[in-house]
Amino acid sequence: MSLLVKDFEFKSEREWYLFFGRNEENIKLIEKSFKVKITARGGRVSITGQRDDVERVSTLLDQIYHLLEEGHTLKKSDIEFSIRMVKEGEGKVKEVFSEGIYISSKKKMVTPKSENQRRYLEAIKSYDIVFGVGPAGTGKTYLAVAMAVNALSRREVERIVITRPAVEAGEKLGFLPGDLVEKVSPYLRPIYDALFDLVGFDKAERFLDKGIVEVAPLAFMRGRTLNNAFVILDEAQNTTSEQMKMFLTRLGYDSKAVITGDITQIDLPKNTKSGLVEALEILSGIEGIAFVFFSEKDVVRHPLVRKIIKAYEEREIEEEAG
């Protein structure tokens, strides 16, 4: 067994509370995850356990402390993601959380929760076209919308355009009630949810009414040129080859495009090739386009979602092998 003593100088009770959590829940979570014992007296923290675990926990606590010093507010879920990153050796916690996106309308920071999410944000900052590919729950759409809102608030773009193909689980729009807008509205709901969460319902409604933010089915993009815009194509795995080419050629001057999708959840008719799958093949060698791939390790929903995705992936591998 190894013992390590760390000295932390807390400037306020708030810092102490954020570091340890309610009823020391953060410390208990770390103890359980690494099989160590953590005791605290004043600003001195003792860590006891196997040497490797003690060293990893020491690194984790150091990075959490420095994040709090810089003014970050870490929730229990942030501690869980930090533990996961340290256990899996994927990047430094401080570096990941420092890549936050400031949302001025809500006065809050949206921070990446994994190394791949950090790479995704860096790619969006650095490239005009970015593909984010991976399973549901990895933050592809939410982070893209957050970056779009941030770009709009900084006047880097004049508007946000978010679109999705109106194809879901084999349903046909013609069998749904209402006019075209009413038919496609359910398919666009996840985008509205992200927008409302990031800027608030009232402000989102104003943006939508004024056309500053446009949420529309992919068919509405045909024939347009999008200048000074942050454009997001969501659920891109359900585009056809023609639709993907059409979308990518809409990009005008001073614009940025983010394309998100999950190539394991394609709802197109049989024998129809996904435009996203084809784009990954055709565009992989083009300079100026970035590709970020996510896995179940990047899922930021309930911890069970990650396990569910992994279980399905393992079953698919077994079926392909059998």
PDB file of C-alpha atoms in Angstrom:
ATOM      1  CA  MET A   1       0.000   0.000   0.000  1.00  0.00           C
ATOM      2  CA  SER A   2       1.108   3.530  -0.743  1.00  0.00           C
ATOM      3  CA  LEU A   3       0.333   6.809   1.025  1.00  0.00           C
ATOM      4  CA  LEU A   4       0.448  10.224  -0.575  1.00  0.00           C
ATOM      5  CA  VAL A   5      -0.338  13.534   1.110  1.00  0.00           C
ATOM      6  CA  LYS A   6      -1.462  16.524  -0.970  1.00  0.00           C
ATOM      7  CA  ASP A   7      -1.786  20.107   0.257  1.00  0.00           C
ATOM      8  CA  PHE A   8      -4.571  22.238  -1.232  1.00  0.00           C
ATOM      9  CA  GLU A   9      -5.178  25.841  -0.248  1.00  0.00           C
ATOM     10  CA  PHE A  10      -8.899  26.531  -0.572  1.00  0.00           C
ATOM     11  CA  LYS A  11      -9.789  30.221  -0.893  1.00  0.00           C
ATOM     12  CA  SER A  12     -13.397  29.809   0.189  1.00  0.00           C
ATOM     13  CA  GLU A  13     -15.946  27.354   1.561  1.00  0.00           C
ATOM     14  CA  ARG A  14     -17.489  27.288  -1.927  1.00  0.00           C
ATOM     15  CA  GLU A  15     -14.230  25.926  -3.413  1.00  0.00           C
ATOM     16  CA  TRP A  16     -14.060  23.312  -0.658  1.00  0.00           C
ATOM     17  CA  TYR A  17     -17.687  22.320  -1.283  1.00  0.00           C
ATOM     18  CA  LEU A  18     -17.175  22.052  -5.057  1.00  0.00           C
ATOM     19  CA  PHE A  19     -14.004  20.003  -4.565  1.00  0.00           C
ATOM     20  CA  PHE A  20     -15.499  17.485  -2.155  1.00  0.00           C
ATOM     21  CA  GLY A  21     -19.141  17.606  -3.230  1.00  0.00           C
ATOM     22  CA  ARG A  22     -22.317  17.396  -1.178  1.00  0.00           C
ATOM     23  CA  ASN A  23     -21.696  15.042   1.741  1.00  0.00           C
ATOM     24  CA  GLU A  24     -18.275  14.442   0.160  1.00  0.00           C
ATOM     25  CA  GLU A  25     -19.972  12.642  -2.774  1.00  0.00           C
ATOM     26  CA  ASN A  26     -17.121  13.508  -5.149  1.00  0.00           C
ATOM     27  CA  ILE A  27     -14.527  11.965  -2.862  1.00  0.00           C
ATOM     28  CA  LYS A  28     -16.683   8.868  -2.275  1.00  0.00           C
ATOM     29  CA  LEU A  29     -17.092   8.460  -6.043  1.00  0.00           C
ATOM     30  CA  ILE A  30     -13.323   8.684  -6.575  1.00  0.00           C
ATOM     31  CA  GLU A  31     -12.657   6.226  -3.727  1.00  0.00           C
ATOM     32  CA  LYS A  32     -15.056   3.707  -5.224  1.00  0.00           C
ATOM     33  CA  SER A  33     -13.692   4.117  -8.750  1.00  0.00           C
ATOM     34  CA  PHE A  34     -10.023   3.676  -7.838  1.00  0.00           C
ATOM     35  CA  LYS A  35     -10.285   1.571  -4.660  1.00  0.00           C
ATOM     36  CA  VAL A  36      -8.416   4.113  -2.559  1.00  0.00           C
ATOM     37  CA  LYS A  37      -9.084   5.809   0.774  1.00  0.00           C
ATOM     38  CA  ILE A  38      -9.135   9.610   0.872  1.00  0.00           C
ATOM     39  CA  THR A  39      -9.089  11.565   4.116  1.00  0.00           C
ATOM     40  CA  ALA A  40      -9.011  15.320   4.542  1.00  0.00           C
ATOM     41  CA  ARG A  41      -8.039  17.695   7.326  1.00  0.00           C
ATOM     42  CA  GLY A  42      -7.989  21.404   6.605  1.00  0.00           C
ATOM     43  CA  GLY A  43      -6.368  21.802   3.218  1.00  0.00           C
ATOM     44  CA  ARG A  44      -4.426  18.544   3.468  1.00  0.00           C
ATOM     45  CA  VAL A  45      -5.682  15.451   1.642  1.00  0.00           C
ATOM     46  CA  SER A  46      -4.257  11.947   2.199  1.00  0.00           C
ATOM     47  CA  ILE A  47      -4.662   9.191  -0.414  1.00  0.00           C
ATOM     48  CA  THR A  48      -4.056   5.556   0.524  1.00  0.00           C
ATOM     49  CA  GLY A  49      -4.136   2.551  -1.807  1.00  0.00           C
ATOM     50  CA  GLN A  50      -2.148   0.709  -4.458  1.00  0.00           C
ATOM     51  CA  ARG A  51       0.665   2.865  -5.887  1.00  0.00           C
ATOM     52  CA  ASP A  52      -0.782   3.165  -9.424  1.00  0.00           C
ATOM     53  CA  ASP A  53      -4.233   4.082  -8.113  1.00  0.00           C
ATOM     54  CA  VAL A  54      -2.799   6.608  -5.652  1.00  0.00           C
ATOM     55  CA  GLU A  55      -0.800   8.312  -8.409  1.00  0.00           C
ATOM     56  CA  ARG A  56      -3.796   8.491 -10.746  1.00  0.00           C
ATOM     57  CA  VAL A  57      -6.043   9.899  -8.013  1.00  0.00           C
ATOM     58  CA  SER A  58      -3.340  12.426  -7.127  1.00  0.00           C
ATOM     59  CA  THR A  59      -3.249  13.582 -10.759  1.00  0.00           C
ATOM     60  CA  LEU A  60      -7.059  13.745 -10.872  1.00  0.00           C
ATOM     61  CA  LEU A  61      -7.344  15.804  -7.671  1.00  0.00           C
ATOM     62  CA  ASP A  62      -4.615  18.195  -8.843  1.00  0.00           C
ATOM     63  CA  GLN A  63      -6.458  18.858 -12.091  1.00  0.00           C
ATOM     64  CA  ILE A  64      -9.845  19.255 -10.399  1.00  0.00           C
ATOM     65  CA  TYR A  65      -8.318  21.722  -7.941  1.00  0.00           C
ATOM     66  CA  HIS A  66      -6.712  23.826 -10.697  1.00  0.00           C
ATOM     67  CA  LEU A  67      -9.977  23.892 -12.667  1.00  0.00           C
ATOM     68  CA  LEU A  68     -11.781  25.242  -9.595  1.00  0.00           C
ATOM     69  CA  GLU A  69      -9.020  27.825  -9.154  1.00  0.00           C
ATOM     70  CA  GLU A  70      -9.700  29.020 -12.704  1.00  0.00           C
ATOM     71  CA  GLY A  71     -13.375  29.502 -11.897  1.00  0.00           C
ATOM     72  CA  HIS A  72     -14.876  26.329 -13.359  1.00  0.00           C
ATOM     73  CA  THR A  73     -17.933  24.902 -11.603  1.00  0.00           C
ATOM     74  CA  LEU A  74     -17.812  21.108 -11.755  1.00  0.00           C
ATOM     75  CA  LYS A  75     -20.950  19.030 -11.259  1.00  0.00           C
ATOM     76  CA  LYS A  76     -21.073  15.404 -10.201  1.00  0.00           C
ATOM     77  CA  SER A  77     -21.363  14.364 -13.852  1.00  0.00           C
ATOM     78  CA  ASP A  78     -18.174  16.332 -14.613  1.00  0.00           C
ATOM     79  CA  ILE A  79     -16.363  14.409 -11.874  1.00  0.00           C
ATOM     80  CA  GLU A  80     -17.647  11.134 -13.365  1.00  0.00           C
ATOM     81  CA  PHE A  81     -16.314  12.071 -16.801  1.00  0.00           C
ATOM     82  CA  SER A  82     -13.015  13.185 -15.259  1.00  0.00           C
ATOM     83  CA  ILE A  83     -12.635   9.830 -13.538  1.00  0.00           C
ATOM     84  CA  ARG A  84     -13.363   8.047 -16.797  1.00  0.00           C
ATOM     85  CA  MET A  85     -10.757  10.063 -18.687  1.00  0.00           C
ATOM     86  CA  VAL A  86      -8.052   9.400 -16.101  1.00  0.00           C
ATOM     87  CA  LYS A  87      -8.864   5.675 -15.915  1.00  0.00           C
ATOM     88  CA  GLU A  88      -8.777   5.336 -19.687  1.00  0.00           C
ATOM     89  CA  GLY A  89      -5.710   7.522 -20.112  1.00  0.00           C
ATOM     90  CA  GLU A  90      -7.440   9.769 -22.673  1.00  0.00           C
ATOM     91  CA  GLY A  91      -5.999  13.245 -22.362  1.00  0.00           C
ATOM     92  CA  LYS A  92      -5.655  15.556 -19.408  1.00  0.00           C
ATOM     93  CA  VAL A  93      -8.810  16.574 -17.577  1.00  0.00           C
ATOM     94  CA  LYS A  94      -7.718  20.201 -17.231  1.00  0.00           C
ATOM     95  CA  GLU A  95      -7.014  20.518 -20.969  1.00  0.00           C
ATOM     96  CA  VAL A  96     -10.384  19.022 -21.910  1.00  0.00           C
ATOM     97  CA  PHE A  97     -12.475  21.161 -19.568  1.00  0.00           C
ATOM     98  CA  SER A  98     -10.531  24.318 -20.436  1.00  0.00           C
ATOM     99  CA  GLU A  99     -11.851  24.064 -24.022  1.00  0.00           C
ATOM    100  CA  GLY A 100     -15.247  25.355 -22.909  1.00  0.00           C
ATOM    101  CA  ILE A 101     -17.705  27.266 -25.077  1.00  0.00           C
ATOM    102  CA  TYR A 102     -19.103  30.370 -23.394  1.00  0.00           C
ATOM    103  CA  ILE A 103     -22.839  30.870 -23.999  1.00  0.00           C
ATOM    104  CA  SER A 104     -23.382  34.546 -23.185  1.00  0.00           C
ATOM    105  CA  SER A 105     -27.200  34.408 -23.210  1.00  0.00           C
ATOM    106  CA  LYS A 106     -27.215  31.827 -20.405  1.00  0.00           C
ATOM    107  CA  LYS A 107     -23.914  32.980 -18.812  1.00  0.00           C
ATOM    108  CA  LYS A 108     -22.615  29.430 -18.703  1.00  0.00           C
ATOM    109  CA  MET A 109     -19.839  27.301 -20.120  1.00  0.00           C
ATOM    110  CA  VAL A 110     -20.459  24.222 -22.242  1.00  0.00           C
ATOM    111  CA  THR A 111     -17.424  21.997 -21.777  1.00  0.00           C
ATOM    112  CA  PRO A 112     -16.283  18.846 -23.602  1.00  0.00           C
ATOM    113  CA  LYS A 113     -16.553  15.663 -21.565  1.00  0.00           C
ATOM    114  CA  SER A 114     -13.954  13.547 -23.381  1.00  0.00           C
ATOM    115  CA  GLU A 115     -10.785  13.879 -25.423  1.00  0.00           C
ATOM    116  CA  ASN A 116     -12.704  13.242 -28.651  1.00  0.00           C
ATOM    117  CA  GLN A 117     -15.174  15.986 -27.786  1.00  0.00           C
ATOM    118  CA  ARG A 118     -12.226  18.329 -27.212  1.00  0.00           C
ATOM    119  CA  ARG A 119     -10.800  17.362 -30.626  1.00  0.00           C
ATOM    120  CA  TYR A 120     -14.233  17.964 -32.155  1.00  0.00           C
ATOM    121  CA  LEU A 121     -14.410  21.522 -30.789  1.00  0.00           C
ATOM    122  CA  GLU A 122     -10.843  22.212 -31.922  1.00  0.00           C
ATOM    123  CA  ALA A 123     -11.710  20.934 -35.406  1.00  0.00           C
ATOM    124  CA  ILE A 124     -14.804  23.154 -35.620  1.00  0.00           C
ATOM    125  CA  LYS A 125     -12.685  26.171 -34.635  1.00  0.00           C
ATOM    126  CA  SER A 126      -9.971  25.365 -37.163  1.00  0.00           C
ATOM    127  CA  TYR A 127     -11.809  23.944 -40.213  1.00  0.00           C
ATOM    128  CA  ASP A 128     -14.669  25.161 -42.405  1.00  0.00           C
ATOM    129  CA  ILE A 129     -16.116  21.664 -42.900  1.00  0.00           C
ATOM    130  CA  VAL A 130     -16.150  19.112 -40.069  1.00  0.00           C
ATOM    131  CA  PHE A 131     -17.659  15.625 -39.948  1.00  0.00           C
ATOM    132  CA  GLY A 132     -18.581  14.308 -36.484  1.00  0.00           C
ATOM    133  CA  VAL A 133     -19.407  10.598 -36.695  1.00  0.00           C
ATOM    134  CA  GLY A 134     -20.398   8.255 -33.880  1.00  0.00           C
ATOM    135  CA  PRO A 135     -23.197   6.813 -31.745  1.00  0.00           C
ATOM    136  CA  ALA A 136     -26.073   8.689 -30.146  1.00  0.00           C
ATOM    137  CA  GLY A 137     -25.344  10.515 -26.917  1.00  0.00           C
ATOM    138  CA  THR A 138     -21.783  11.548 -27.774  1.00  0.00           C
ATOM    139  CA  GLY A 139     -22.640  15.255 -27.960  1.00  0.00           C
ATOM    140  CA  LYS A 140     -22.149  15.656 -31.715  1.00  0.00           C
ATOM    141  CA  THR A 141     -25.230  17.803 -32.345  1.00  0.00           C
ATOM    142  CA  TYR A 142     -25.338  19.620 -29.008  1.00  0.00           C
ATOM    143  CA  LEU A 143     -21.717  20.774 -29.210  1.00  0.00           C
ATOM    144  CA  ALA A 144     -22.163  21.826 -32.843  1.00  0.00           C
ATOM    145  CA  VAL A 145     -25.201  23.941 -31.904  1.00  0.00           C
ATOM    146  CA  ALA A 146     -23.252  25.397 -28.949  1.00  0.00           C
ATOM    147  CA  MET A 147     -20.400  26.384 -31.274  1.00  0.00           C
ATOM    148  CA  ALA A 148     -22.908  27.906 -33.692  1.00  0.00           C
ATOM    149  CA  VAL A 149     -24.545  29.969 -30.928  1.00  0.00           C
ATOM    150  CA  ASN A 150     -21.116  31.113 -29.744  1.00  0.00           C
ATOM    151  CA  ALA A 151     -20.107  32.114 -33.294  1.00  0.00           C
ATOM    152  CA  LEU A 152     -23.357  34.065 -33.677  1.00  0.00           C
ATOM    153  CA  SER A 153     -22.863  35.911 -30.370  1.00  0.00           C
ATOM    154  CA  ARG A 154     -19.307  36.828 -31.433  1.00  0.00           C
ATOM    155  CA  ARG A 155     -20.647  38.055 -34.803  1.00  0.00           C
ATOM    156  CA  GLU A 156     -18.460  35.601 -36.683  1.00  0.00           C
ATOM    157  CA  VAL A 157     -21.582  34.602 -38.636  1.00  0.00           C
ATOM    158  CA  GLU A 158     -24.875  36.334 -39.343  1.00  0.00           C
ATOM    159  CA  ARG A 159     -27.145  33.329 -39.009  1.00  0.00           C
ATOM    160  CA  ILE A 160     -27.410  29.667 -38.084  1.00  0.00           C
ATOM    161  CA  VAL A 161     -28.964  27.101 -40.411  1.00  0.00           C
ATOM    162  CA  ILE A 162     -29.690  23.643 -38.998  1.00  0.00           C
ATOM    163  CA  THR A 163     -31.125  20.881 -41.139  1.00  0.00           C
ATOM    164  CA  ARG A 164     -31.947  17.189 -41.124  1.00  0.00           C
ATOM    165  CA  PRO A 165     -33.151  14.735 -43.746  1.00  0.00           C
ATOM    166  CA  ALA A 166     -36.804  13.873 -43.072  1.00  0.00           C
ATOM    167  CA  VAL A 167     -36.184  10.123 -42.937  1.00  0.00           C
ATOM    168  CA  GLU A 168     -36.763   8.220 -39.727  1.00  0.00           C
ATOM    169  CA  ALA A 169     -37.147   4.497 -39.108  1.00  0.00           C
ATOM    170  CA  GLY A 170     -38.733   3.918 -42.500  1.00  0.00           C
ATOM    171  CA  GLU A 171     -41.723   6.224 -41.948  1.00  0.00           C
ATOM    172  CA  LYS A 172     -43.208   7.936 -44.990  1.00  0.00           C
ATOM    173  CA  LEU A 173     -44.092  11.620 -44.664  1.00  0.00           C
ATOM    174  CA  GLY A 174     -47.146  11.179 -46.837  1.00  0.00           C
ATOM    175  CA  PHE A 175     -48.844   9.051 -44.194  1.00  0.00           C
ATOM    176  CA  LEU A 176     -48.397  11.667 -41.482  1.00  0.00           C
ATOM    177  CA  PRO A 177     -51.120  14.270 -40.799  1.00  0.00           C
ATOM    178  CA  GLY A 178     -50.765  17.994 -41.519  1.00  0.00           C
ATOM    179  CA  ASP A 179     -48.945  20.188 -44.043  1.00  0.00           C
ATOM    180  CA  LEU A 180     -45.244  19.803 -44.863  1.00  0.00           C
ATOM    181  CA  VAL A 181     -44.029  21.886 -41.889  1.00  0.00           C
ATOM    182  CA  GLU A 182     -46.212  19.873 -39.494  1.00  0.00           C
ATOM    183  CA  LYS A 183     -45.039  16.619 -41.056  1.00  0.00           C
ATOM    184  CA  VAL A 184     -41.330  17.337 -40.606  1.00  0.00           C
ATOM    185  CA  SER A 185     -41.550  19.086 -37.217  1.00  0.00           C
ATOM    186  CA  PRO A 186     -41.141  15.860 -35.149  1.00  0.00           C
ATOM    187  CA  TYR A 187     -37.909  15.065 -37.008  1.00  0.00           C
ATOM    188  CA  LEU A 188     -36.463  18.460 -36.087  1.00  0.00           C
ATOM    189  CA  ARG A 189     -37.476  18.356 -32.410  1.00  0.00           C
ATOM    190  CA  PRO A 190     -34.035  17.281 -31.047  1.00  0.00           C
ATOM    191  CA  ILE A 191     -32.501  20.355 -32.676  1.00  0.00           C
ATOM    192  CA  TYR A 192     -35.086  22.662 -31.132  1.00  0.00           C
ATOM    193  CA  ASP A 193     -34.418  21.020 -27.747  1.00  0.00           C
ATOM    194  CA  ALA A 194     -30.685  21.774 -28.001  1.00  0.00           C
ATOM    195  CA  LEU A 195     -31.374  25.354 -29.074  1.00  0.00           C
ATOM    196  CA  PHE A 196     -33.852  26.002 -26.254  1.00  0.00           C
ATOM    197  CA  ASP A 197     -31.412  24.566 -23.713  1.00  0.00           C
ATOM    198  CA  LEU A 198     -28.552  26.758 -24.927  1.00  0.00           C
ATOM    199  CA  VAL A 199     -30.237  30.147 -25.385  1.00  0.00           C
ATOM    200  CA  GLY A 200     -33.583  29.807 -23.620  1.00  0.00           C
ATOM    201  CA  PHE A 201     -37.047  29.436 -25.120  1.00  0.00           C
ATOM    202  CA  ASP A 202     -37.868  33.137 -25.546  1.00  0.00           C
ATOM    203  CA  LYS A 203     -34.594  34.075 -27.227  1.00  0.00           C
ATOM    204  CA  ALA A 204     -34.727  30.998 -29.465  1.00  0.00           C
ATOM    205  CA  GLU A 205     -38.242  31.949 -30.554  1.00  0.00           C
ATOM    206  CA  ARG A 206     -37.058  35.486 -31.416  1.00  0.00           C
ATOM    207  CA  PHE A 207     -34.129  34.111 -33.414  1.00  0.00           C
ATOM    208  CA  LEU A 208     -36.445  31.768 -35.294  1.00  0.00           C
ATOM    209  CA  ASP A 209     -39.053  34.458 -35.977  1.00  0.00           C
ATOM    210  CA  LYS A 210     -36.417  36.847 -37.368  1.00  0.00           C
ATOM    211  CA  GLY A 211     -34.725  34.162 -39.453  1.00  0.00           C
ATOM    212  CA  ILE A 212     -31.448  34.521 -37.538  1.00  0.00           C
ATOM    213  CA  VAL A 213     -31.783  30.810 -36.780  1.00  0.00           C
ATOM    214  CA  GLU A 214     -33.392  28.563 -39.373  1.00  0.00           C
ATOM    215  CA  VAL A 215     -34.329  24.958 -38.664  1.00  0.00           C
ATOM    216  CA  ALA A 216     -35.564  23.174 -41.757  1.00  0.00           C
ATOM    217  CA  PRO A 217     -35.678  19.828 -43.555  1.00  0.00           C
ATOM    218  CA  LEU A 218     -32.798  19.155 -45.938  1.00  0.00           C
ATOM    219  CA  ALA A 219     -35.053  19.481 -49.009  1.00  0.00           C
ATOM    220  CA  PHE A 220     -35.327  23.218 -48.248  1.00  0.00           C
ATOM    221  CA  MET A 221     -31.571  23.663 -48.895  1.00  0.00           C
ATOM    222  CA  ARG A 222     -31.738  22.895 -52.611  1.00  0.00           C
ATOM    223  CA  GLY A 223     -30.769  25.770 -54.904  1.00  0.00           C
ATOM    224  CA  ARG A 224     -29.480  28.011 -52.115  1.00  0.00           C
ATOM    225  CA  THR A 225     -26.055  29.509 -51.368  1.00  0.00           C
ATOM    226  CA  LEU A 226     -25.377  29.996 -47.670  1.00  0.00           C
ATOM    227  CA  ASN A 227     -23.025  32.932 -46.978  1.00  0.00           C
ATOM    228  CA  ASN A 228     -21.954  34.181 -43.517  1.00  0.00           C
ATOM    229  CA  ALA A 229     -23.660  31.191 -41.920  1.00  0.00           C
ATOM    230  CA  PHE A 230     -22.940  28.395 -39.494  1.00  0.00           C
ATOM    231  CA  VAL A 231     -24.629  25.389 -41.102  1.00  0.00           C
ATOM    232  CA  ILE A 232     -25.295  22.071 -39.350  1.00  0.00           C
ATOM    233  CA  LEU A 233     -26.473  18.905 -41.086  1.00  0.00           C
ATOM    234  CA  ASP A 234     -27.725  16.479 -38.435  1.00  0.00           C
ATOM    235  CA  GLU A 235     -28.549  12.766 -38.879  1.00  0.00           C
ATOM    236  CA  ALA A 236     -26.470  12.821 -42.064  1.00  0.00           C
ATOM    237  CA  GLN A 237     -26.400   9.020 -42.265  1.00  0.00           C
ATOM    238  CA  ASN A 238     -29.933   9.294 -43.662  1.00  0.00           C
ATOM    239  CA  THR A 239     -28.948  11.434 -46.628  1.00  0.00           C
ATOM    240  CA  THR A 240     -28.676   9.937 -50.098  1.00  0.00           C
ATOM    241  CA  SER A 241     -25.557  10.522 -52.194  1.00  0.00           C
ATOM    242  CA  GLU A 242     -27.352  13.261 -54.128  1.00  0.00           C
ATOM    243  CA  GLN A 243     -28.550  15.002 -50.959  1.00  0.00           C
ATOM    244  CA  MET A 244     -25.089  14.997 -49.381  1.00  0.00           C
ATOM    245  CA  LYS A 245     -23.483  16.459 -52.520  1.00  0.00           C
ATOM    246  CA  MET A 246     -26.260  19.049 -52.712  1.00  0.00           C
ATOM    247  CA  PHE A 247     -25.716  20.080 -49.076  1.00  0.00           C
ATOM    248  CA  LEU A 248     -21.931  20.303 -49.273  1.00  0.00           C
ATOM    249  CA  THR A 249     -22.126  22.510 -52.364  1.00  0.00           C
ATOM    250  CA  ARG A 250     -24.452  25.021 -50.636  1.00  0.00           C
ATOM    251  CA  LEU A 251     -21.578  26.458 -48.564  1.00  0.00           C
ATOM    252  CA  GLY A 252     -20.801  30.078 -49.453  1.00  0.00           C
ATOM    253  CA  TYR A 253     -18.266  32.687 -48.325  1.00  0.00           C
ATOM    254  CA  ASP A 254     -17.446  33.119 -44.613  1.00  0.00           C
ATOM    255  CA  SER A 255     -19.460  30.033 -43.722  1.00  0.00           C
ATOM    256  CA  LYS A 256     -18.791  26.900 -41.736  1.00  0.00           C
ATOM    257  CA  ALA A 257     -20.476  23.478 -41.957  1.00  0.00           C
ATOM    258  CA  VAL A 258     -20.672  20.682 -39.413  1.00  0.00           C
ATOM    259  CA  ILE A 259     -22.057  17.314 -40.514  1.00  0.00           C
ATOM    260  CA  THR A 260     -23.066  14.824 -37.823  1.00  0.00           C
ATOM    261  CA  GLY A 261     -24.304  11.257 -38.044  1.00  0.00           C
ATOM    262  CA  ASP A 262     -24.189   7.660 -36.845  1.00  0.00           C
ATOM    263  CA  ILE A 263     -23.391   5.191 -39.629  1.00  0.00           C
ATOM    264  CA  THR A 264     -24.724   2.299 -37.508  1.00  0.00           C
ATOM    265  CA  GLN A 265     -28.246   3.812 -37.526  1.00  0.00           C
ATOM    266  CA  ILE A 266     -29.072   4.201 -41.225  1.00  0.00           C
ATOM    267  CA  ASP A 267     -32.825   4.300 -41.955  1.00  0.00           C
ATOM    268  CA  LEU A 268     -32.650   4.567 -45.736  1.00  0.00           C
ATOM    269  CA  PRO A 269     -34.385   1.998 -47.963  1.00  0.00           C
ATOM    270  CA  LYS A 270     -32.382  -1.139 -48.733  1.00  0.00           C
ATOM    271  CA  ASN A 271     -29.833  -0.850 -51.543  1.00  0.00           C
ATOM    272  CA  THR A 272     -29.647   2.945 -51.026  1.00  0.00           C
ATOM    273  CA  LYS A 273     -26.135   4.025 -50.095  1.00  0.00           C
ATOM    274  CA  SER A 274     -25.811   6.528 -47.280  1.00  0.00           C
ATOM    275  CA  GLY A 275     -24.505   9.900 -48.402  1.00  0.00           C
ATOM    276  CA  LEU A 276     -22.508  10.120 -45.176  1.00  0.00           C
ATOM    277  CA  VAL A 277     -20.778   6.785 -45.728  1.00  0.00           C
ATOM    278  CA  GLU A 278     -19.935   7.778 -49.303  1.00  0.00           C
ATOM    279  CA  ALA A 279     -18.674  11.229 -48.240  1.00  0.00           C
ATOM    280  CA  LEU A 280     -16.309   9.660 -45.709  1.00  0.00           C
ATOM    281  CA  GLU A 281     -14.828   7.607 -48.554  1.00  0.00           C
ATOM    282  CA  ILE A 282     -14.658  10.349 -51.185  1.00  0.00           C
ATOM    283  CA  LEU A 283     -13.549  13.326 -49.076  1.00  0.00           C
ATOM    284  CA  SER A 284     -11.037  11.703 -46.716  1.00  0.00           C
ATOM    285  CA  GLY A 285      -8.022  13.050 -48.620  1.00  0.00           C
ATOM    286  CA  ILE A 286      -9.189  16.639 -49.086  1.00  0.00           C
ATOM    287  CA  GLU A 287      -7.183  19.221 -47.168  1.00  0.00           C
ATOM    288  CA  GLY A 288      -9.356  21.595 -45.169  1.00  0.00           C
ATOM    289  CA  ILE A 289     -11.969  19.025 -44.134  1.00  0.00           C
ATOM    290  CA  ALA A 290     -11.752  17.452 -40.655  1.00  0.00           C
ATOM    291  CA  PHE A 291     -13.157  14.115 -39.486  1.00  0.00           C
ATOM    292  CA  VAL A 292     -13.750  13.287 -35.802  1.00  0.00           C
ATOM    293  CA  PHE A 293     -14.930   9.812 -34.844  1.00  0.00           C
ATOM    294  CA  PHE A 294     -16.672   9.073 -31.542  1.00  0.00           C
ATOM    295  CA  SER A 295     -17.268   5.771 -29.729  1.00  0.00           C
ATOM    296  CA  GLU A 296     -19.266   4.551 -26.754  1.00  0.00           C
ATOM    297  CA  LYS A 297     -16.486   5.987 -24.546  1.00  0.00           C
ATOM    298  CA  ASP A 298     -17.712   9.470 -25.452  1.00  0.00           C
ATOM    299  CA  VAL A 299     -21.382   8.944 -24.503  1.00  0.00           C
ATOM    300  CA  VAL A 300     -22.476  11.735 -22.152  1.00  0.00           C
ATOM    301  CA  ARG A 301     -25.932  10.487 -21.276  1.00  0.00           C
ATOM    302  CA  HIS A 302     -26.851   8.205 -18.385  1.00  0.00           C
ATOM    303  CA  PRO A 303     -23.945   5.790 -17.644  1.00  0.00           C
ATOM    304  CA  LEU A 304     -26.162   2.852 -18.671  1.00  0.00           C
ATOM    305  CA  VAL A 305     -26.489   4.259 -22.208  1.00  0.00           C
ATOM    306  CA  ARG A 306     -22.781   3.678 -22.733  1.00  0.00           C
ATOM    307  CA  LYS A 307     -23.110   0.051 -21.634  1.00  0.00           C
ATOM    308  CA  ILE A 308     -26.153  -0.456 -23.866  1.00  0.00           C
ATOM    309  CA  ILE A 309     -24.312   0.867 -26.935  1.00  0.00           C
ATOM    310  CA  LYS A 310     -21.330  -1.367 -26.191  1.00  0.00           C
ATOM    311  CA  ALA A 311     -23.588  -4.438 -25.750  1.00  0.00           C
ATOM    312  CA  TYR A 312     -25.283  -3.831 -29.125  1.00  0.00           C
ATOM    313  CA  GLU A 313     -21.907  -3.339 -30.837  1.00  0.00           C
ATOM    314  CA  GLU A 314     -20.625  -6.611 -29.385  1.00  0.00           C
ATOM    315  CA  ARG A 315     -23.778  -8.448 -30.573  1.00  0.00           C
ATOM    316  CA  GLU A 316     -23.330  -7.035 -34.100  1.00  0.00           C
ATOM    317  CA  ILE A 317     -19.705  -8.211 -34.153  1.00  0.00           C
ATOM    318  CA  GLU A 318     -20.795 -11.706 -33.028  1.00  0.00           C
ATOM    319  CA  GLU A 319     -23.475 -11.863 -35.738  1.00  0.00           C
ATOM    320  CA  GLU A 320     -21.016 -10.767 -38.449  1.00  0.00           C
ATOM    321  CA  ALA A 321     -18.476 -13.368 -37.262  1.00  0.00           C
ATOM    322  CA  GLY A 322     -21.130 -16.086 -37.113  1.00  0.00           C
TER     323      GLY A 322
END
